């Protein structure tokens, strides 16, 4: 049901967000559970062309968007927690490819 799907998405967000925060990324995710949604919005440590970052991430197989300068991830029930490391490392690699 909806509650289980939401809880699964939040666990997915927990993993990806924690990994990215440890690399200096910023998250717009509410610290209060009641204010959370199914979208995780993050920004890299330093400003970069976020559209280009998203394009690089898509090349790596990471579905994301950037309608407003934030990298937006919106996993759902089919997304496995096993892919969280791949997503976090892939976003960091995409960012690194633009800044080095």
PDB file of C-alpha atoms in Angstrom:
ATOM      1  CA  UNK A   1       0.000   0.000   0.000  1.00  0.00           C
ATOM      2  CA  UNK A   2       0.855   3.670  -0.092  1.00  0.00           C
ATOM      3  CA  UNK A   3       2.348   3.754   3.417  1.00  0.00           C
ATOM      4  CA  UNK A   4       4.749   0.903   2.656  1.00  0.00           C
ATOM      5  CA  UNK A   5       5.774   2.474  -0.642  1.00  0.00           C
ATOM      6  CA  UNK A   6       6.402   5.818   1.057  1.00  0.00           C
ATOM      7  CA  UNK A   7       8.471   4.132   3.794  1.00  0.00           C
ATOM      8  CA  UNK A   8      10.520   2.289   1.140  1.00  0.00           C
ATOM      9  CA  UNK A   9      11.171   5.528  -0.778  1.00  0.00           C
ATOM     10  CA  UNK A  10      12.261   7.246   2.434  1.00  0.00           C
ATOM     11  CA  UNK A  11      14.745   4.435   3.184  1.00  0.00           C
ATOM     12  CA  UNK A  12      16.097   4.852  -0.372  1.00  0.00           C
ATOM     13  CA  UNK A  13      16.403   8.611   0.216  1.00  0.00           C
ATOM     14  CA  UNK A  14      18.109   7.987   3.579  1.00  0.00           C
ATOM     15  CA  UNK A  15      20.859   5.955   1.911  1.00  0.00           C
ATOM     16  CA  UNK A  16      21.469   8.231  -1.076  1.00  0.00           C
ATOM     17  CA  UNK A  17      21.208  11.458   0.904  1.00  0.00           C
ATOM     18  CA  UNK A  18      23.635  10.238   3.592  1.00  0.00           C
ATOM     19  CA  UNK A  19      26.215   9.253   0.967  1.00  0.00           C
ATOM     20  CA  UNK A  20      25.927  12.567  -0.873  1.00  0.00           C
ATOM     21  CA  UNK A  21      25.988  14.689   2.287  1.00  0.00           C
ATOM     22  CA  UNK A  22      29.235  12.961   3.267  1.00  0.00           C
ATOM     23  CA  UNK A  23      30.675  14.232  -0.044  1.00  0.00           C
ATOM     24  CA  UNK A  24      29.628  17.825   0.662  1.00  0.00           C
ATOM     25  CA  UNK A  25      26.337  17.885  -1.234  1.00  0.00           C
ATOM     26  CA  UNK A  26      23.360  19.875   0.065  1.00  0.00           C
ATOM     27  CA  UNK A  27      19.880  18.431   0.465  1.00  0.00           C
ATOM     28  CA  UNK A  28      16.552  20.253   0.465  1.00  0.00           C
ATOM     29  CA  UNK A  29      14.855  17.305   2.196  1.00  0.00           C
ATOM     30  CA  UNK A  30      12.866  18.239   5.263  1.00  0.00           C
ATOM     31  CA  UNK A  31      14.357  17.141   8.557  1.00  0.00           C
ATOM     32  CA  UNK A  32      10.814  16.472   9.749  1.00  0.00           C
ATOM     33  CA  UNK A  33       9.227  13.268   8.469  1.00  0.00           C
ATOM     34  CA  UNK A  34       5.833  14.952   8.089  1.00  0.00           C
ATOM     35  CA  UNK A  35       7.338  17.404   5.588  1.00  0.00           C
ATOM     36  CA  UNK A  36       8.937  14.797   3.307  1.00  0.00           C
ATOM     37  CA  UNK A  37       7.853  13.788  -0.166  1.00  0.00           C
ATOM     38  CA  UNK A  38       8.882  11.152  -2.685  1.00  0.00           C
ATOM     39  CA  UNK A  39      11.405  13.532  -4.266  1.00  0.00           C
ATOM     40  CA  UNK A  40      14.963  13.992  -3.050  1.00  0.00           C
ATOM     41  CA  UNK A  41      16.478  17.307  -4.198  1.00  0.00           C
ATOM     42  CA  UNK A  42      20.237  17.769  -3.886  1.00  0.00           C
ATOM     43  CA  UNK A  43      22.920  20.190  -5.044  1.00  0.00           C
ATOM     44  CA  UNK A  44      26.612  19.454  -5.511  1.00  0.00           C
ATOM     45  CA  UNK A  45      29.253  20.914  -3.165  1.00  0.00           C
ATOM     46  CA  UNK A  46      30.154  23.780  -5.494  1.00  0.00           C
ATOM     47  CA  UNK A  47      28.076  25.439  -8.199  1.00  0.00           C
ATOM     48  CA  UNK A  48      28.241  23.777 -11.589  1.00  0.00           C
ATOM     49  CA  UNK A  49      26.131  23.432 -14.708  1.00  0.00           C
ATOM     50  CA  UNK A  50      23.449  21.247 -13.148  1.00  0.00           C
ATOM     51  CA  UNK A  51      21.874  20.538 -16.541  1.00  0.00           C
ATOM     52  CA  UNK A  52      25.176  19.083 -17.713  1.00  0.00           C
ATOM     53  CA  UNK A  53      25.475  17.104 -14.467  1.00  0.00           C
ATOM     54  CA  UNK A  54      22.027  15.607 -15.032  1.00  0.00           C
ATOM     55  CA  UNK A  55      22.950  14.761 -18.641  1.00  0.00           C
ATOM     56  CA  UNK A  56      26.098  12.956 -17.414  1.00  0.00           C
ATOM     57  CA  UNK A  57      24.075  11.108 -14.773  1.00  0.00           C
ATOM     58  CA  UNK A  58      21.561  10.018 -17.408  1.00  0.00           C
ATOM     59  CA  UNK A  59      24.440   8.655 -19.518  1.00  0.00           C
ATOM     60  CA  UNK A  60      25.387   6.538 -16.499  1.00  0.00           C
ATOM     61  CA  UNK A  61      21.833   5.204 -16.209  1.00  0.00           C
ATOM     62  CA  UNK A  62      20.698   7.397 -13.328  1.00  0.00           C
ATOM     63  CA  UNK A  63      17.254   8.883 -13.917  1.00  0.00           C
ATOM     64  CA  UNK A  64      17.062  12.383 -12.520  1.00  0.00           C
ATOM     65  CA  UNK A  65      15.913  15.842 -13.506  1.00  0.00           C
ATOM     66  CA  UNK A  66      16.753  19.468 -12.778  1.00  0.00           C
ATOM     67  CA  UNK A  67      13.816  21.772 -13.344  1.00  0.00           C
ATOM     68  CA  UNK A  68      15.173  24.432 -11.000  1.00  0.00           C
ATOM     69  CA  UNK A  69      18.907  24.012 -10.414  1.00  0.00           C
ATOM     70  CA  UNK A  70      18.516  21.115  -7.996  1.00  0.00           C
ATOM     71  CA  UNK A  71      19.179  17.500  -8.978  1.00  0.00           C
ATOM     72  CA  UNK A  72      15.879  15.741  -8.373  1.00  0.00           C
ATOM     73  CA  UNK A  73      15.595  12.017  -7.715  1.00  0.00           C
ATOM     74  CA  UNK A  74      12.183  10.396  -7.464  1.00  0.00           C
ATOM     75  CA  UNK A  75      12.440   6.659  -6.813  1.00  0.00           C
ATOM     76  CA  UNK A  76       9.358   4.490  -6.403  1.00  0.00           C
ATOM     77  CA  UNK A  77       8.493   0.980  -5.265  1.00  0.00           C
ATOM     78  CA  UNK A  78      10.467  -0.842  -7.995  1.00  0.00           C
ATOM     79  CA  UNK A  79      13.700   0.917  -7.021  1.00  0.00           C
ATOM     80  CA  UNK A  80      15.902  -1.346  -4.930  1.00  0.00           C
ATOM     81  CA  UNK A  81      17.930  -0.227  -1.957  1.00  0.00           C
ATOM     82  CA  UNK A  82      20.771  -2.122  -3.631  1.00  0.00           C
ATOM     83  CA  UNK A  83      21.057   0.661  -6.223  1.00  0.00           C
ATOM     84  CA  UNK A  84      21.611   3.473  -3.708  1.00  0.00           C
ATOM     85  CA  UNK A  85      25.402   3.194  -3.734  1.00  0.00           C
ATOM     86  CA  UNK A  86      25.414   3.177  -7.540  1.00  0.00           C
ATOM     87  CA  UNK A  87      23.253   6.316  -7.629  1.00  0.00           C
ATOM     88  CA  UNK A  88      25.283   8.243  -5.062  1.00  0.00           C
ATOM     89  CA  UNK A  89      28.624   7.257  -6.596  1.00  0.00           C
ATOM     90  CA  UNK A  90      27.325   7.943 -10.096  1.00  0.00           C
ATOM     91  CA  UNK A  91      26.127  11.437  -9.202  1.00  0.00           C
ATOM     92  CA  UNK A  92      29.482  12.169  -7.589  1.00  0.00           C
ATOM     93  CA  UNK A  93      31.313  10.846 -10.663  1.00  0.00           C
ATOM     94  CA  UNK A  94      29.111  12.961 -12.959  1.00  0.00           C
ATOM     95  CA  UNK A  95      29.873  16.019 -10.827  1.00  0.00           C
ATOM     96  CA  UNK A  96      33.596  15.240 -10.714  1.00  0.00           C
ATOM     97  CA  UNK A  97      33.709  14.901 -14.512  1.00  0.00           C
ATOM     98  CA  UNK A  98      32.471  18.484 -14.819  1.00  0.00           C
ATOM     99  CA  UNK A  99      34.714  20.048 -12.203  1.00  0.00           C
ATOM    100  CA  UNK A 100      38.103  18.396 -12.726  1.00  0.00           C
TER     101      UNK A 100
END
